[in-house]
Amino acid sequence: MNAPFEIDLHHPVEVGGVTHDKLTVASIDAIANFRSNSAEQVILSMSRVFGVSRRVVRHLEPADAQRAGDLICSLLNEAAG
């Protein structure tokens, strides 16, 4: 896979005293098992892909969440093609 495996967050998220300023793919298997049946499934799937808590995903600014989703879609497309 040639796509970058991380994104820098334009709006860092602080949860539990830890600031997350980037999201890095932690599990390729989680990408293959990504579920989008509901908002909760998307949040859980994204947390597994990036190896962060669901709370971090919930606090992402919409633009950063979109970019994270775009990264996941890009990696899925690259794997399928």
Short mmCIF file of N, CA and C in Angstrom, two decimals:
data_model
loop_
_atom_site.label_atom_id
_atom_site.label_comp_id
_atom_site.label_asym_id
_atom_site.label_seq_id
_atom_site.Cartn_x
_atom_site.Cartn_y
_atom_site.Cartn_z
N MET A 1 0.84 -1.18 0.00
CA MET A 1 0.00 0.00 0.00
C MET A 1 0.88 1.24 0.00
N ASN A 2 0.57 2.16 -0.88
CA ASN A 2 1.39 3.35 -1.02
C ASN A 2 0.82 4.56 -0.28
N ALA A 3 -0.42 4.50 0.13
CA ALA A 3 -1.05 5.64 0.79
C ALA A 3 -0.42 5.88 2.16
N PRO A 4 -0.40 7.15 2.60
CA PRO A 4 0.12 7.40 3.96
C PRO A 4 -0.79 6.73 4.99
N PHE A 5 -0.19 6.32 6.08
CA PHE A 5 -0.94 5.61 7.11
C PHE A 5 -1.30 6.48 8.30
N GLU A 6 -1.18 7.81 8.14
CA GLU A 6 -1.55 8.70 9.23
C GLU A 6 -2.00 10.05 8.68
N ILE A 7 -2.75 10.75 9.51
CA ILE A 7 -3.14 12.12 9.17
C ILE A 7 -2.86 13.00 10.38
N ASP A 8 -2.46 14.23 10.09
CA ASP A 8 -2.30 15.23 11.14
C ASP A 8 -3.67 15.88 11.35
N LEU A 9 -4.07 16.00 12.60
CA LEU A 9 -5.35 16.62 12.90
C LEU A 9 -5.22 18.14 12.87
N HIS A 10 -6.13 18.79 12.19
CA HIS A 10 -6.14 20.26 12.17
C HIS A 10 -6.60 20.81 13.52
N HIS A 11 -7.40 20.00 14.23
CA HIS A 11 -7.91 20.38 15.55
C HIS A 11 -7.60 19.24 16.52
N PRO A 12 -6.44 19.28 17.17
CA PRO A 12 -6.07 18.20 18.10
C PRO A 12 -7.16 17.96 19.16
N VAL A 13 -7.24 16.73 19.59
CA VAL A 13 -8.24 16.30 20.57
C VAL A 13 -7.53 15.93 21.86
N GLU A 14 -8.02 16.46 22.98
CA GLU A 14 -7.47 16.10 24.29
C GLU A 14 -8.49 15.27 25.04
N VAL A 15 -8.08 14.08 25.42
CA VAL A 15 -8.94 13.17 26.18
C VAL A 15 -8.10 12.55 27.28
N GLY A 16 -8.56 12.67 28.50
CA GLY A 16 -7.86 12.08 29.64
C GLY A 16 -6.46 12.63 29.84
N GLY A 17 -6.26 13.89 29.52
CA GLY A 17 -4.97 14.51 29.70
C GLY A 17 -3.96 14.22 28.59
N VAL A 18 -4.38 13.47 27.58
CA VAL A 18 -3.51 13.15 26.45
C VAL A 18 -4.02 13.89 25.22
N THR A 19 -3.12 14.62 24.55
CA THR A 19 -3.49 15.33 23.33
C THR A 19 -3.14 14.48 22.13
N HIS A 20 -4.13 14.28 21.28
CA HIS A 20 -3.95 13.52 20.03
C HIS A 20 -3.89 14.54 18.90
N ASP A 21 -2.70 14.66 18.27
CA ASP A 21 -2.56 15.62 17.17
C ASP A 21 -2.45 14.93 15.82
N LYS A 22 -2.45 13.61 15.85
CA LYS A 22 -2.48 12.84 14.60
C LYS A 22 -3.16 11.51 14.85
N LEU A 23 -3.64 10.92 13.80
CA LEU A 23 -4.21 9.58 13.85
C LEU A 23 -3.38 8.69 12.94
N THR A 24 -2.93 7.58 13.48
CA THR A 24 -2.11 6.63 12.73
C THR A 24 -2.84 5.29 12.69
N VAL A 25 -2.86 4.70 11.52
CA VAL A 25 -3.51 3.39 11.38
C VAL A 25 -2.77 2.38 12.25
N ALA A 26 -3.51 1.78 13.16
CA ALA A 26 -2.93 0.82 14.09
C ALA A 26 -3.24 -0.62 13.70
N SER A 27 -4.30 -0.79 12.87
CA SER A 27 -4.71 -2.15 12.52
C SER A 27 -5.29 -2.22 11.12
N ILE A 28 -4.55 -2.86 10.23
CA ILE A 28 -5.06 -3.08 8.87
C ILE A 28 -6.24 -4.05 8.92
N ASP A 29 -6.20 -5.02 9.82
CA ASP A 29 -7.33 -5.95 9.96
C ASP A 29 -8.61 -5.23 10.33
N ALA A 30 -8.50 -4.19 11.16
CA ALA A 30 -9.69 -3.43 11.53
C ALA A 30 -10.29 -2.70 10.33
N ILE A 31 -9.44 -2.32 9.38
CA ILE A 31 -9.96 -1.68 8.16
C ILE A 31 -10.79 -2.70 7.38
N ALA A 32 -10.29 -3.92 7.27
CA ALA A 32 -11.01 -4.97 6.55
C ALA A 32 -12.34 -5.31 7.21
N ASN A 33 -12.44 -5.09 8.52
CA ASN A 33 -13.66 -5.40 9.27
C ASN A 33 -14.48 -4.16 9.61
N PHE A 34 -14.22 -3.05 8.92
CA PHE A 34 -14.91 -1.78 9.20
C PHE A 34 -16.41 -1.95 9.01
N ARG A 35 -17.19 -1.44 9.96
CA ARG A 35 -18.65 -1.52 9.91
C ARG A 35 -19.24 -0.12 9.87
N SER A 36 -20.24 0.06 9.03
CA SER A 36 -20.87 1.38 8.89
C SER A 36 -22.39 1.30 8.99
N ASN A 37 -22.90 0.32 9.73
CA ASN A 37 -24.35 0.12 9.89
C ASN A 37 -25.00 1.27 10.65
N SER A 38 -24.26 1.89 11.57
CA SER A 38 -24.81 2.95 12.40
C SER A 38 -23.66 3.86 12.83
N ALA A 39 -24.02 4.99 13.39
CA ALA A 39 -22.99 5.92 13.87
C ALA A 39 -22.10 5.25 14.92
N GLU A 40 -22.69 4.49 15.83
CA GLU A 40 -21.90 3.81 16.86
C GLU A 40 -20.94 2.79 16.26
N GLN A 41 -21.37 2.08 15.22
CA GLN A 41 -20.49 1.12 14.56
C GLN A 41 -19.32 1.82 13.87
N VAL A 42 -19.59 2.97 13.26
CA VAL A 42 -18.52 3.74 12.61
C VAL A 42 -17.52 4.22 13.66
N ILE A 43 -18.02 4.76 14.77
CA ILE A 43 -17.14 5.23 15.84
C ILE A 43 -16.28 4.09 16.39
N LEU A 44 -16.90 2.96 16.66
CA LEU A 44 -16.17 1.80 17.17
C LEU A 44 -15.13 1.32 16.14
N SER A 45 -15.53 1.24 14.89
CA SER A 45 -14.61 0.79 13.84
C SER A 45 -13.43 1.76 13.69
N MET A 46 -13.71 3.06 13.70
CA MET A 46 -12.63 4.04 13.58
C MET A 46 -11.68 3.95 14.77
N SER A 47 -12.24 3.74 15.97
CA SER A 47 -11.37 3.63 17.14
C SER A 47 -10.46 2.41 17.03
N ARG A 48 -10.96 1.34 16.47
CA ARG A 48 -10.14 0.14 16.28
C ARG A 48 -9.07 0.35 15.21
N VAL A 49 -9.45 1.00 14.11
CA VAL A 49 -8.49 1.26 13.04
C VAL A 49 -7.33 2.10 13.54
N PHE A 50 -7.63 3.16 14.29
CA PHE A 50 -6.60 4.09 14.72
C PHE A 50 -6.03 3.80 16.11
N GLY A 51 -6.56 2.80 16.79
CA GLY A 51 -6.02 2.42 18.09
C GLY A 51 -6.21 3.49 19.16
N VAL A 52 -7.35 4.18 19.10
CA VAL A 52 -7.68 5.20 20.10
C VAL A 52 -9.04 4.87 20.70
N SER A 53 -9.38 5.54 21.78
CA SER A 53 -10.67 5.29 22.40
C SER A 53 -11.80 5.88 21.55
N ARG A 54 -12.99 5.36 21.76
CA ARG A 54 -14.16 5.90 21.06
C ARG A 54 -14.37 7.37 21.40
N ARG A 55 -13.97 7.74 22.60
CA ARG A 55 -14.12 9.14 23.02
C ARG A 55 -13.29 10.08 22.13
N VAL A 56 -12.10 9.65 21.75
CA VAL A 56 -11.27 10.45 20.85
C VAL A 56 -12.00 10.65 19.52
N VAL A 57 -12.53 9.57 18.97
CA VAL A 57 -13.24 9.65 17.69
C VAL A 57 -14.45 10.57 17.82
N ARG A 58 -15.19 10.46 18.91
CA ARG A 58 -16.38 11.31 19.11
C ARG A 58 -16.03 12.79 19.17
N HIS A 59 -14.83 13.12 19.64
CA HIS A 59 -14.43 14.52 19.79
C HIS A 59 -13.73 15.10 18.56
N LEU A 60 -13.58 14.31 17.50
CA LEU A 60 -12.96 14.84 16.29
C LEU A 60 -13.84 15.93 15.68
N GLU A 61 -13.20 16.98 15.20
CA GLU A 61 -13.93 17.99 14.43
C GLU A 61 -14.41 17.33 13.14
N PRO A 62 -15.55 17.76 12.60
CA PRO A 62 -16.08 17.12 11.40
C PRO A 62 -15.08 17.01 10.24
N ALA A 63 -14.30 18.05 10.01
CA ALA A 63 -13.34 18.00 8.90
C ALA A 63 -12.27 16.93 9.14
N ASP A 64 -11.80 16.81 10.39
CA ASP A 64 -10.80 15.78 10.71
C ASP A 64 -11.42 14.38 10.62
N ALA A 65 -12.65 14.24 11.07
CA ALA A 65 -13.34 12.94 10.96
C ALA A 65 -13.50 12.55 9.49
N GLN A 66 -13.81 13.52 8.65
CA GLN A 66 -13.95 13.26 7.21
C GLN A 66 -12.61 12.81 6.61
N ARG A 67 -11.54 13.48 6.99
CA ARG A 67 -10.22 13.11 6.48
C ARG A 67 -9.81 11.72 6.95
N ALA A 68 -10.16 11.37 8.20
CA ALA A 68 -9.87 10.03 8.72
C ALA A 68 -10.65 8.98 7.93
N GLY A 69 -11.92 9.28 7.67
CA GLY A 69 -12.73 8.37 6.86
C GLY A 69 -12.20 8.23 5.45
N ASP A 70 -11.74 9.35 4.88
CA ASP A 70 -11.16 9.31 3.54
C ASP A 70 -9.92 8.44 3.50
N LEU A 71 -9.10 8.50 4.55
CA LEU A 71 -7.91 7.65 4.63
C LEU A 71 -8.31 6.18 4.64
N ILE A 72 -9.30 5.84 5.43
CA ILE A 72 -9.76 4.45 5.52
C ILE A 72 -10.28 4.00 4.15
N CYS A 73 -11.09 4.83 3.51
CA CYS A 73 -11.62 4.48 2.17
C CYS A 73 -10.49 4.31 1.16
N SER A 74 -9.50 5.18 1.22
CA SER A 74 -8.36 5.10 0.32
C SER A 74 -7.62 3.77 0.50
N LEU A 75 -7.39 3.39 1.74
CA LEU A 75 -6.70 2.13 2.00
C LEU A 75 -7.53 0.93 1.57
N LEU A 76 -8.84 1.01 1.76
CA LEU A 76 -9.72 -0.08 1.30
C LEU A 76 -9.68 -0.19 -0.22
N ASN A 77 -9.75 0.95 -0.90
CA ASN A 77 -9.72 0.95 -2.36
C ASN A 77 -8.40 0.43 -2.91
N GLU A 78 -7.31 0.81 -2.26
CA GLU A 78 -6.00 0.36 -2.69
C GLU A 78 -5.85 -1.15 -2.51
N ALA A 79 -6.39 -1.65 -1.41
CA ALA A 79 -6.31 -3.09 -1.15
C ALA A 79 -7.17 -3.88 -2.14
N ALA A 80 -8.30 -3.30 -2.54
CA ALA A 80 -9.21 -3.99 -3.45
C ALA A 80 -8.72 -3.91 -4.90
N GLY A 81 -7.93 -2.90 -5.21
CA GLY A 81 -7.54 -2.68 -6.61
C GLY A 81 -6.22 -3.26 -6.89
#
